[in-house]
CSV table of C-alpha atoms in Angstrom, one decimal:
chain,number,residue,atom,x,y,z
A,1,MET,CA,-20.1,-74.4,-2.7
A,2,SER,CA,-18.5,-71.5,-2.0
A,3,LEU,CA,-20.3,-69.6,0.9
A,4,THR,CA,-20.0,-66.3,2.6
A,5,ALA,CA,-21.7,-65.1,5.3
A,6,GLN,CA,-25.0,-63.0,4.8
A,7,THR,CA,-27.4,-61.0,6.7
A,8,TYR,CA,-31.0,-61.1,5.2
A,9,TRP,CA,-33.9,-58.7,6.1
A,10,ALA,CA,-37.1,-60.3,5.8
A,11,GLU,CA,-40.3,-58.0,5.7
A,12,HIS,CA,-42.1,-61.0,7.3
A,13,ALA,CA,-41.1,-64.2,8.4
A,14,TRP,CA,-42.9,-67.6,9.4
A,15,LEU,CA,-41.4,-68.6,12.5
A,16,ASN,CA,-42.7,-71.6,14.3
A,17,GLY,CA,-46.2,-71.0,12.7
A,18,VAL,CA,-46.7,-67.4,13.4
A,19,VAL,CA,-45.6,-64.7,10.7
A,20,GLU,CA,-43.6,-61.9,12.1
A,21,PRO,CA,-43.1,-58.6,10.6
A,22,ALA,CA,-39.4,-57.5,10.3
A,23,VAL,CA,-36.9,-60.5,10.8
A,24,VAL,CA,-33.6,-60.5,10.4
A,25,ILE,CA,-31.8,-63.9,9.7
A,26,GLU,CA,-27.9,-63.7,9.8
A,27,THR,CA,-26.5,-66.7,7.9
A,28,ALA,CA,-22.5,-68.1,8.3
A,29,THR,CA,-20.4,-69.9,5.8
A,30,SER,CA,-21.1,-72.7,7.4
A,31,GLY,CA,-24.5,-72.3,5.5
A,32,ARG,CA,-26.6,-72.3,8.7
A,33,ILE,CA,-28.7,-69.7,10.5
A,34,THR,CA,-26.7,-68.0,13.3
A,35,ALA,CA,-29.1,-65.5,14.8
A,36,VAL,CA,-32.8,-64.5,14.2
A,37,ARG,CA,-33.8,-61.3,15.5
A,38,THR,CA,-37.9,-60.2,15.3
A,39,GLY,CA,-38.7,-56.5,15.2
A,40,VAL,CA,-35.9,-54.8,13.3
A,41,THR,CA,-38.1,-52.0,11.4
A,42,VAL,CA,-35.2,-50.8,9.7
A,43,PRO,CA,-33.2,-53.3,7.4
A,44,PRO,CA,-29.2,-53.6,8.7
A,45,ALA,CA,-26.7,-52.0,6.3
A,46,GLY,CA,-25.5,-54.1,4.2
A,47,SER,CA,-28.4,-56.7,4.6
A,48,VAL,CA,-30.5,-58.2,2.1
A,49,THR,CA,-34.1,-57.4,1.8
A,50,LEU,CA,-36.6,-60.1,1.1
A,51,ARG,CA,-40.0,-58.6,0.1
A,52,GLY,CA,-43.1,-60.9,1.0
A,53,LEU,CA,-43.4,-63.5,3.4
A,54,THR,CA,-39.8,-65.9,4.0
A,55,VAL,CA,-40.8,-69.2,5.1
A,56,PRO,CA,-38.0,-72.1,5.3
A,57,GLY,CA,-37.0,-74.0,2.1
A,58,LEU,CA,-39.6,-76.1,0.5
A,59,ALA,CA,-38.9,-79.9,0.0
A,60,ASN,CA,-40.1,-81.7,-2.9
A,61,ALA,CA,-39.9,-85.3,-1.4
A,62,HIS,CA,-40.7,-87.5,-4.3
A,63,SER,CA,-39.4,-86.7,-7.8
A,64,HIS,CA,-38.7,-88.8,-11.2
A,65,ALA,CA,-36.5,-85.9,-13.1
A,66,PHE,CA,-36.6,-87.3,-16.7
A,67,HIS,CA,-40.6,-87.6,-16.2
A,68,ARG,CA,-40.3,-83.6,-16.9
A,69,ALA,CA,-40.1,-84.3,-20.5
A,70,LEU,CA,-43.5,-85.9,-20.7
A,71,ARG,CA,-45.3,-82.8,-19.4
A,72,GLY,CA,-47.6,-81.6,-22.5
A,73,THR,CA,-47.0,-84.8,-24.4
A,74,VAL,CA,-49.1,-87.6,-22.4
A,75,GLN,CA,-51.9,-84.8,-22.3
A,76,VAL,CA,-52.9,-85.9,-25.7
A,77,GLY,CA,-55.7,-87.9,-25.7
A,78,SER,CA,-57.1,-90.7,-22.7
A,79,GLY,CA,-55.7,-93.7,-21.5
A,80,THR,CA,-54.5,-95.1,-17.9
A,81,PHE,CA,-51.3,-95.1,-15.5
A,82,TRP,CA,-50.5,-98.3,-18.0
A,83,THR,CA,-50.6,-96.4,-21.6
A,84,TRP,CA,-49.1,-93.3,-20.1
A,85,ARG,CA,-46.0,-95.7,-18.7
A,86,GLU,CA,-45.2,-96.6,-22.0
A,87,ILE,CA,-44.9,-93.1,-23.2
A,88,MET,CA,-42.4,-92.7,-20.1
A,89,TYR,CA,-40.2,-95.7,-21.2
A,90,GLN,CA,-39.6,-94.1,-24.5
A,91,PHE,CA,-38.1,-91.2,-23.2
A,92,ALA,CA,-36.3,-92.8,-20.4
A,93,ALA,CA,-34.8,-94.9,-23.4
A,94,GLY,CA,-32.9,-91.7,-25.1
A,95,LEU,CA,-31.0,-90.8,-21.8
A,96,THR,CA,-27.3,-90.7,-21.4
A,97,PRO,CA,-25.6,-89.6,-18.3
A,98,ASP,CA,-24.9,-86.4,-20.4
A,99,SER,CA,-28.5,-85.7,-21.6
A,100,TYR,CA,-29.8,-86.5,-18.2
A,101,PHE,CA,-27.2,-84.1,-16.7
A,102,ASP,CA,-28.5,-81.3,-18.7
A,103,LEU,CA,-32.3,-82.4,-18.3
A,104,ALA,CA,-32.2,-82.6,-14.3
A,105,ARG,CA,-29.8,-79.6,-14.3
A,106,ALA,CA,-33.2,-77.5,-15.8
A,107,VAL,CA,-35.7,-79.2,-14.0
A,108,TYR,CA,-34.0,-78.7,-10.5
A,109,ALA,CA,-33.6,-74.9,-11.5
A,110,GLU,CA,-37.2,-74.8,-11.9
A,111,MET,CA,-37.6,-76.2,-8.9
A,112,ALA,CA,-35.4,-73.6,-7.5
A,113,LEU,CA,-37.6,-71.2,-9.4
A,114,ALA,CA,-40.6,-72.7,-7.2
A,115,GLY,CA,-38.9,-72.2,-4.0
A,116,VAL,CA,-37.6,-75.8,-3.8
A,117,THR,CA,-34.2,-76.2,-2.0
A,118,THR,CA,-34.3,-79.8,-1.5
A,119,VAL,CA,-35.4,-82.7,-3.7
A,120,GLY,CA,-36.1,-86.0,-3.2
A,121,GLU,CA,-35.0,-88.0,-6.6
A,122,PHE,CA,-36.2,-91.4,-6.7
A,123,HIS,CA,-33.6,-92.5,-9.3
A,124,TYR,CA,-33.8,-96.1,-11.2
A,125,LEU,CA,-32.1,-95.4,-14.3
A,126,HIS,CA,-29.1,-96.8,-13.7
A,127,HIS,CA,-27.9,-98.5,-16.7
A,128,ARG,CA,-27.3,-98.0,-20.3
A,129,PRO,CA,-30.2,-99.5,-22.7
A,130,GLY,CA,-30.6,-103.1,-22.6
A,131,GLY,CA,-29.2,-103.4,-19.1
A,132,ALA,CA,-25.3,-103.2,-19.8
A,133,ARG,CA,-23.4,-101.2,-17.0
A,134,TYR,CA,-21.5,-97.9,-18.0
A,135,ASP,CA,-17.9,-98.0,-17.1
A,136,ASN,CA,-18.6,-96.1,-14.1
A,137,PRO,CA,-21.8,-98.0,-12.8
A,138,ASN,CA,-23.1,-95.0,-11.0
A,139,ALA,CA,-22.8,-92.6,-13.8
A,140,MET,CA,-26.3,-92.1,-14.1
A,141,GLY,CA,-26.8,-91.6,-10.4
A,142,GLU,CA,-23.8,-89.1,-10.6
A,143,ALA,CA,-25.1,-86.9,-13.6
A,144,VAL,CA,-28.5,-86.0,-11.3
A,145,ILE,CA,-26.2,-85.2,-8.3
A,146,ALA,CA,-24.0,-83.1,-10.1
A,147,ALA,CA,-27.0,-81.5,-12.0
A,148,ALA,CA,-28.3,-80.6,-8.4
A,149,ALA,CA,-25.3,-79.0,-7.6
A,150,GLU,CA,-25.3,-76.6,-10.6
A,151,ALA,CA,-28.8,-75.8,-10.2
A,152,GLY,CA,-28.3,-74.8,-6.7
A,153,ILE,CA,-30.2,-77.2,-4.5
A,154,ARG,CA,-29.7,-79.9,-2.4
A,155,ILE,CA,-30.7,-83.6,-3.4
A,156,THR,CA,-31.2,-87.1,-1.3
A,157,LEU,CA,-30.6,-89.3,-4.1
A,158,LEU,CA,-32.8,-92.2,-3.4
A,159,ASP,CA,-31.3,-95.1,-5.5
A,160,THR,CA,-33.9,-97.2,-6.5
A,161,CYS,CA,-34.2,-101.2,-6.4
A,162,TYR,CA,-36.1,-102.4,-9.4
A,163,LEU,CA,-35.6,-106.2,-10.6
A,164,SER,CA,-38.7,-107.2,-12.0
A,165,SER,CA,-41.6,-106.4,-14.3
A,166,ASP,CA,-44.4,-107.9,-12.1
A,167,ILE,CA,-45.0,-109.9,-9.0
A,168,GLY,CA,-45.2,-113.3,-11.2
A,169,LYS,CA,-47.3,-116.1,-9.8
A,170,ARG,CA,-45.2,-117.4,-7.0
A,171,GLY,CA,-43.8,-114.1,-6.4
A,172,ARG,CA,-40.3,-114.4,-7.2
A,173,GLY,CA,-40.9,-111.7,-9.5
A,174,VAL,CA,-41.3,-111.7,-13.6
A,175,ALA,CA,-38.0,-111.0,-15.3
A,176,PRO,CA,-37.9,-106.9,-16.6
A,177,ASN,CA,-39.2,-106.0,-20.1
A,178,ARG,CA,-36.5,-104.5,-22.8
A,179,HIS,CA,-37.5,-100.8,-21.2
A,180,GLN,CA,-36.9,-102.0,-17.7
A,181,LEU,CA,-33.6,-103.9,-18.2
A,182,ARG,CA,-31.7,-100.7,-17.8
A,183,PHE,CA,-33.5,-100.0,-14.5
A,184,SER,CA,-32.3,-103.3,-12.7
A,185,ASP,CA,-29.2,-104.7,-11.2
A,186,GLY,CA,-29.8,-107.9,-11.8
A,187,SER,CA,-30.3,-109.0,-8.2
A,188,ALA,CA,-30.7,-107.0,-4.6
A,189,ASP,CA,-27.4,-107.5,-3.7
A,190,ALA,CA,-25.9,-106.4,-7.0
A,191,TRP,CA,-28.0,-103.5,-6.3
A,192,ALA,CA,-26.4,-103.3,-2.5
A,193,GLU,CA,-22.8,-103.4,-3.9
A,194,ARG,CA,-23.6,-100.7,-6.4
A,195,VAL,CA,-25.3,-97.9,-4.0
A,196,SER,CA,-22.5,-98.4,-1.8
A,197,ALA,CA,-20.0,-97.5,-4.0
A,198,LEU,CA,-22.3,-94.4,-4.6
A,199,ALA,CA,-22.6,-93.7,-1.0
A,200,ALA,CA,-19.1,-93.9,0.0
A,201,ALA,CA,-18.3,-91.4,-3.0
A,202,ALA,CA,-17.7,-87.7,-1.9
A,203,HIS,CA,-20.4,-85.6,-3.8
A,204,GLY,CA,-20.2,-82.5,-1.8
A,205,ASP,CA,-22.5,-80.8,0.9
A,206,HIS,CA,-25.6,-80.6,-1.1
A,207,ALA,CA,-25.8,-84.4,-1.5
A,208,ARG,CA,-26.9,-87.3,0.7
A,209,THR,CA,-27.8,-91.1,-0.5
A,210,GLY,CA,-31.1,-92.8,0.6
A,211,ALA,CA,-32.6,-96.5,-0.8
A,212,ALA,CA,-35.8,-96.7,-2.6
A,213,ILE,CA,-37.6,-100.3,-3.2
A,214,HIS,CA,-39.7,-99.3,-6.4
A,215,SER,CA,-42.5,-101.4,-5.5
A,216,VAL,CA,-43.7,-104.9,-4.3
A,217,ARG,CA,-44.3,-105.4,-8.2
A,218,ALA,CA,-40.4,-104.3,-9.0
A,219,VAL,CA,-39.1,-106.1,-5.9
A,220,PRO,CA,-39.6,-109.5,-5.0
A,221,ALA,CA,-40.8,-110.0,-1.4
A,222,ALA,CA,-37.6,-112.2,-0.9
A,223,ASP,CA,-35.3,-108.8,-1.8
A,224,LEU,CA,-37.1,-106.8,0.1
A,225,GLY,CA,-35.3,-107.3,3.2
A,226,THR,CA,-32.0,-106.6,1.6
A,227,VAL,CA,-32.7,-103.3,0.7
A,228,ALA,CA,-34.3,-102.2,4.2
A,229,GLN,CA,-31.3,-103.9,6.1
A,230,TRP,CA,-29.2,-101.5,3.8
A,231,ALA,CA,-31.1,-98.2,4.7
A,232,LYS,CA,-30.9,-99.6,8.2
A,233,ASP,CA,-26.9,-100.2,8.6
A,234,ARG,CA,-26.6,-96.6,7.6
A,235,GLU,CA,-29.6,-94.7,9.4
A,236,ALA,CA,-30.5,-93.8,5.7
A,237,PRO,CA,-34.2,-92.5,3.9
A,238,LEU,CA,-35.8,-95.3,2.4
A,239,HIS,CA,-38.8,-95.1,0.2
A,240,VAL,CA,-41.3,-96.9,-1.6
A,241,HIS,CA,-44.2,-96.3,-3.9
A,242,LEU,CA,-47.3,-98.1,-2.0
A,243,SER,CA,-50.5,-99.0,-3.5
A,244,GLU,CA,-50.8,-96.5,-6.2
A,245,GLN,CA,-52.8,-98.9,-8.2
A,246,THR,CA,-55.4,-101.2,-7.3
A,247,ALA,CA,-53.7,-103.5,-9.9
A,248,GLU,CA,-50.8,-103.7,-7.5
A,249,ASN,CA,-52.8,-104.5,-4.7
A,250,ASP,CA,-54.8,-107.1,-6.8
A,251,SER,CA,-51.6,-109.2,-7.6
A,252,CYS,CA,-50.2,-109.0,-4.1
A,253,LEU,CA,-53.6,-110.2,-2.5
A,254,ALA,CA,-53.7,-113.1,-5.4
A,255,VAL,CA,-49.9,-114.1,-4.9
A,256,HIS,CA,-48.9,-113.5,-1.5
A,257,GLY,CA,-52.3,-113.2,0.0
A,258,VAL,CA,-51.7,-109.9,1.9
A,259,THR,CA,-51.7,-106.5,1.1
A,260,PRO,CA,-48.5,-104.8,0.0
A,261,ALA,CA,-48.5,-102.5,3.2
A,262,ARG,CA,-48.6,-106.0,5.1
A,263,LEU,CA,-45.8,-107.7,2.5
A,264,LEU,CA,-43.5,-104.7,3.7
A,265,ALA,CA,-43.9,-104.7,7.5
A,266,ASP,CA,-44.0,-108.4,7.5
A,267,HIS,CA,-40.1,-108.0,6.0
A,268,GLY,CA,-38.9,-104.8,7.8
A,269,VAL,CA,-39.3,-102.2,5.6
A,270,LEU,CA,-41.9,-100.1,7.3
A,271,GLY,CA,-40.8,-97.4,10.0
A,272,PRO,CA,-39.8,-93.9,11.2
A,273,ARG,CA,-36.6,-94.0,8.4
A,274,THR,CA,-39.5,-95.1,5.6
A,275,THR,CA,-41.6,-93.0,3.4
A,276,ALA,CA,-44.4,-94.2,1.8
A,277,VAL,CA,-45.2,-92.6,-1.6
A,278,HIS,CA,-48.7,-92.4,-2.8
A,279,ALA,CA,-50.4,-94.8,-0.2
A,280,THR,CA,-53.5,-94.2,-2.6
A,281,HIS,CA,-55.6,-97.5,-2.1
A,282,LEU,CA,-55.3,-98.5,1.4
A,283,THR,CA,-57.0,-100.8,3.8
A,284,THR,CA,-57.7,-99.7,7.4
A,285,ASP,CA,-55.4,-102.6,8.7
A,286,ASP,CA,-52.9,-101.0,6.4
A,287,ILE,CA,-53.2,-97.2,7.7
A,288,GLY,CA,-52.9,-98.8,11.0
A,289,LEU,CA,-49.4,-100.8,10.0
A,290,LEU,CA,-48.3,-97.4,8.7
A,291,GLY,CA,-49.1,-95.1,11.2
A,292,GLY,CA,-48.2,-97.8,14.2
A,293,SER,CA,-44.8,-97.7,12.7
A,294,SER,CA,-44.3,-94.3,12.4
A,295,THR,CA,-43.9,-94.6,8.9
A,296,SER,CA,-44.2,-91.4,6.5
A,297,VAL,CA,-46.3,-90.8,3.7
A,298,CYS,CA,-45.4,-88.7,0.7
A,299,MET,CA,-48.7,-87.4,-1.3
A,300,CYS,CA,-48.2,-86.3,-4.9
A,301,PRO,CA,-51.4,-84.6,-5.4
A,302,THR,CA,-51.1,-83.3,-8.8
A,303,THR,CA,-49.4,-86.5,-10.2
A,304,GLU,CA,-52.2,-88.7,-8.5
A,305,ARG,CA,-54.9,-86.6,-10.1
A,306,ASP,CA,-52.9,-86.4,-13.4
A,307,LEU,CA,-52.9,-90.3,-13.6
A,308,ALA,CA,-56.1,-91.0,-12.5
A,309,ASP,CA,-55.0,-92.7,-9.7
A,310,GLY,CA,-57.2,-91.7,-6.7
A,311,ILE,CA,-57.2,-89.7,-3.6
A,312,GLY,CA,-55.1,-91.3,-0.9
A,313,PRO,CA,-56.5,-91.3,2.5
A,314,ALA,CA,-54.1,-88.7,3.9
A,315,LYS,CA,-56.0,-87.2,7.2
A,316,ARG,CA,-56.7,-91.2,8.7
A,317,LEU,CA,-53.1,-91.8,7.9
A,318,GLN,CA,-51.6,-88.7,9.7
A,319,THR,CA,-54.7,-89.0,12.5
A,320,SER,CA,-53.2,-92.7,12.4
A,321,GLY,CA,-49.3,-91.5,13.4
A,322,SER,CA,-48.1,-91.1,9.7
A,323,SER,CA,-46.4,-88.1,8.9
A,324,LEU,CA,-47.2,-85.9,5.9
A,325,CYS,CA,-44.8,-84.8,2.9
A,326,LEU,CA,-45.3,-83.7,-0.5
A,327,GLY,CA,-44.1,-84.2,-3.8
A,328,SER,CA,-44.2,-83.1,-7.2
A,329,ASP,CA,-43.5,-86.9,-9.0
A,330,SER,CA,-44.0,-86.7,-12.4
A,331,HIS,CA,-43.9,-82.8,-12.5
A,332,ALA,CA,-47.1,-82.3,-14.5
A,333,VAL,CA,-46.4,-79.0,-12.6
A,334,ILE,CA,-43.7,-78.2,-10.1
A,335,ASP,CA,-45.5,-75.9,-7.3
A,336,LEU,CA,-45.5,-77.3,-4.1
A,337,LEU,CA,-47.5,-74.6,-2.7
A,338,GLU,CA,-50.4,-76.3,-5.5
A,339,GLU,CA,-49.6,-79.9,-3.6
A,340,ALA,CA,-50.0,-78.3,-0.1
A,341,ARG,CA,-53.5,-77.0,-0.8
A,342,ALA,CA,-54.3,-79.8,-3.0
A,343,MET,CA,-54.4,-82.2,0.1
A,344,GLU,CA,-56.2,-80.1,2.2
A,345,LEU,CA,-58.9,-79.4,-1.3
A,346,ASP,CA,-58.8,-83.4,-2.3
A,347,GLU,CA,-59.9,-84.3,1.5
A,348,ARG,CA,-62.6,-81.5,0.9
A,349,LEU,CA,-63.9,-83.4,-2.0
A,350,ARG,CA,-63.8,-86.8,-0.6
A,351,THR,CA,-65.4,-85.8,2.9
A,352,ARG,CA,-67.6,-83.0,1.6
A,353,ALA,CA,-66.3,-80.8,4.8
A,354,ARG,CA,-63.6,-78.2,5.0
A,355,GLY,CA,-60.6,-77.6,7.3
A,356,HIS,CA,-58.9,-80.7,7.5
A,357,TRP,CA,-55.5,-78.8,7.9
A,358,THR,CA,-54.7,-75.4,8.9
A,359,ALA,CA,-52.3,-73.5,6.3
A,360,SER,CA,-49.2,-73.9,9.0
A,361,GLN,CA,-49.8,-77.6,8.8
A,362,LEU,CA,-49.5,-77.7,5.0
A,363,LEU,CA,-46.5,-75.6,5.0
A,364,ARG,CA,-45.0,-77.8,7.4
A,365,ALA,CA,-46.0,-81.0,5.1
A,366,ALA,CA,-43.9,-78.7,2.3
A,367,THR,CA,-41.2,-77.8,4.6
A,368,GLU,CA,-39.8,-79.8,7.6
A,369,GLN,CA,-41.8,-83.2,7.3
A,370,GLY,CA,-40.3,-83.1,3.6
A,371,HIS,CA,-37.0,-82.4,4.8
A,372,ALA,CA,-37.2,-85.2,7.9
A,373,ALA,CA,-38.5,-87.9,5.1
A,374,LEU,CA,-35.2,-87.4,2.7
A,375,GLY,CA,-32.9,-87.2,5.7
A,376,TRP,CA,-32.1,-83.5,6.4
A,377,ASP,CA,-33.6,-82.9,10.1
A,378,GLU,CA,-31.3,-79.6,10.2
A,379,ALA,CA,-33.3,-78.0,7.5
A,380,GLY,CA,-37.1,-77.3,7.4
A,381,ARG,CA,-37.2,-74.2,10.2
A,382,ILE,CA,-36.1,-70.5,10.5
A,383,GLU,CA,-34.2,-70.7,13.6
A,384,THR,CA,-30.5,-70.7,15.0
A,385,GLY,CA,-28.7,-73.6,14.3
A,386,ALA,CA,-30.9,-74.7,11.2
A,387,LEU,CA,-29.8,-74.7,7.2
A,388,ALA,CA,-30.0,-71.3,6.0
A,389,ASP,CA,-32.5,-72.6,3.0
A,390,LEU,CA,-35.1,-70.2,2.8
A,391,THR,CA,-38.0,-69.1,0.3
A,392,THR,CA,-39.8,-65.8,0.0
A,393,VAL,CA,-43.5,-66.0,-1.3
A,394,ALA,CA,-44.7,-62.5,-3.0
A,395,LEU,CA,-47.5,-60.4,-1.0
A,396,ASP,CA,-48.1,-58.2,-3.4
A,397,SER,CA,-49.3,-60.2,-6.8
A,398,VAL,CA,-52.3,-60.7,-8.2
A,399,ARG,CA,-53.2,-63.6,-6.6
A,400,THR,CA,-52.1,-62.7,-3.0
A,401,ALA,CA,-52.6,-58.6,-2.9
A,402,GLY,CA,-55.2,-57.6,-0.4
A,403,PRO,CA,-54.8,-60.0,2.3
A,404,LEU,CA,-53.7,-58.8,5.8
A,405,PRO,CA,-49.9,-59.6,6.5
A,406,ARG,CA,-50.7,-61.9,8.9
A,407,LEU,CA,-52.6,-63.7,7.0
A,408,GLY,CA,-49.5,-64.5,4.9
A,409,THR,CA,-49.6,-67.8,5.6
A,410,GLU,CA,-53.0,-68.6,4.3
A,411,THR,CA,-52.5,-66.5,1.0
A,412,ALA,CA,-49.0,-68.3,0.4
A,413,VAL,CA,-50.8,-71.7,1.0
A,414,PHE,CA,-54.2,-71.1,-0.4
A,415,ALA,CA,-53.9,-68.6,-3.1
A,416,ALA,CA,-50.2,-68.1,-4.1
A,417,THR,CA,-48.4,-70.4,-7.1
A,418,ASN,CA,-44.9,-71.0,-7.9
A,419,ALA,CA,-45.0,-67.7,-10.0
A,420,ASP,CA,-45.2,-65.9,-6.6
A,421,VAL,CA,-41.7,-67.5,-5.4
A,422,ARG,CA,-39.7,-64.4,-5.5
A,423,HIS,CA,-36.4,-65.7,-3.5
A,424,THR,CA,-34.8,-69.0,-3.2
A,425,VAL,CA,-31.7,-68.9,-0.5
A,426,VAL,CA,-30.2,-72.6,-0.4
A,427,ALA,CA,-27.2,-72.4,2.3
A,428,GLY,CA,-27.3,-68.5,2.8
A,429,ARG,CA,-26.7,-68.6,-1.0
A,430,HIS,CA,-29.2,-66.5,-3.0
A,431,VAL,CA,-29.8,-68.9,-5.7
A,432,VAL,CA,-32.9,-67.2,-7.2
A,433,ARG,CA,-33.4,-63.3,-6.7
A,434,ASP,CA,-36.1,-61.5,-7.7
A,435,GLY,CA,-37.6,-64.6,-9.5
A,436,ALA,CA,-34.2,-64.9,-11.6
A,437,HIS,CA,-32.0,-67.7,-11.3
A,438,GLN,CA,-28.6,-66.4,-10.4
A,439,LEU,CA,-27.0,-69.9,-12.1
A,440,VAL,CA,-29.2,-71.0,-14.9
A,441,PRO,CA,-29.5,-67.8,-16.9
A,442,ASP,CA,-32.4,-69.1,-19.2
A,443,VAL,CA,-34.1,-71.9,-17.6
A,444,PRO,CA,-37.1,-72.1,-20.0
A,445,ALA,CA,-34.4,-72.2,-23.1
A,446,ALA,CA,-32.4,-74.9,-20.8
A,447,LEU,CA,-35.5,-77.0,-20.3
A,448,ALA,CA,-36.6,-77.1,-23.9
A,449,GLY,CA,-32.9,-77.7,-25.3
A,450,ALA,CA,-32.7,-80.9,-23.3
A,451,ILE,CA,-36.5,-81.9,-23.9
A,452,ALA,CA,-35.6,-81.3,-27.8
A,453,ALA,CA,-32.6,-83.4,-27.7
A,454,LEU,CA,-34.5,-86.6,-26.6
A,455,ARG,CA,-36.8,-86.5,-29.5
A,456,THR,CA,-33.7,-86.4,-31.9
C-alpha cells in the first residue's frame, strides 16, 4: 500500500469520548497520526475536509465473509439455526480461491463503505470440497487476505481449527460430514503446521494472523490446548464461538459434565488474548469464568436476532470483567452502528430498563475494544502515534440532522446507519470519499457478480 502524508480537517471529531469542533489530524507515510490539533477554525491549505463527526475507524471483530451470499436467500420461510446452516453449506461448497477472492473483495468493500477499517475474518474454508488440500494449502486464506488489501481495509485472519461435526459420545469428536470435510485439517497438529506457514508468510502491513477454535462441538477437548498454545506462543489473538446454541451446552454437559465455558477454561483457552463470540447462553459461573480471566466477548446482535439465537448477557459480562466488542458475523446487514445500538436496545428489551451503556461506551466497543480483540492495539483512537484509521459519519442526513453537534456521539450511535458514513480513511489513505469507494468503483455490481457466480 503506497501511502503519502496527509492533513485532514474534521468538522467535528470524537476525541477520548468528547466531541471537539474543528480538528486537524495529520498523518505520515508510516500510516500513523503525527498530530491532532483542536480549535483550528479554518481548514489549513492543502488539507482534506471531513464534514460530519469523525471517529476512529470501526472494527468488525467477527466476520464470515462468504455468509454475505446468503443475504435474502435465508429469509425465505421459517426455520432454525440448523436449517440455516444447511443453506450455508451449499454456498460454501461452491467457493474456490478465485471466487472467494471476488466475493471477499466485494464484501470488504461494502464494509469500508460502512466505515469498517479492520475486519476479523473467522476463516474455516481451508481445502477443496471433499477435504483434499490445494497445491498451496493456504490458498483460501491468502485469497481472503489479498481481498482485504484490494478493498483497502486491514484484516486479522483468524485461522480456524475445525475437526469434527459434534462432540461425540466420548468427547473425541464425530467425523466431519461431507460439507465439513473442506473445513478440517484432520488433526490439531496438522492445523498448527498449516497455519504456521500462513503466519510466517509476508502479506503486507494490512494483515495479521490469529487463531480460532470453531466451537467445542468442532474441536475435541483433547485438541483445545494445541490451538491455545499456538496462539500463546505467538501472542496472537484467539477467538472461539461459545454457547451460541443451547444444543451445544446440552451436548457438552452430557459428555463432559461441564459447560463449554468451563471446558475451555480447563484447557487453557480463556484469557486476555481470547475473545468468546456470542456467549449467548451462559450460567452465572460461566460469566465469572470469562470476566475473571479477562476474556473479551464479541456480541453480534443482528445475526443473533436473525437466527433467533437469543440475547447474550452483555452487561453482566462487562461487569464481571470482560471487554465487549462487536461483529456483523453472517452479514444479514453490515452496519457496526446498528450492532452498537442493538447491544443497548436488546439489553433494554431484556431488563425493561434504559441506559446500560453511554453512546461513548458503545462507540468504544465498535472501535478501540474491537481493534484490541483483533490484535491491533495501536488502532481505535484518534491520537498521536495511533494508526491513521478514521470514519466520518454525516450529521446532516435525514436521520442525523437536528441535534446539536455536541451530541454527535449520541446521534451517530442511536440514529445513524451505514448509509450515513461519508468518509473512510485507512492508514491515512482516503478509501471512501463522499460515500464512494475509491478502489472498487461499483461495489453493488461486484457483490451481485460474485454471488451470482456461486449459483451457476
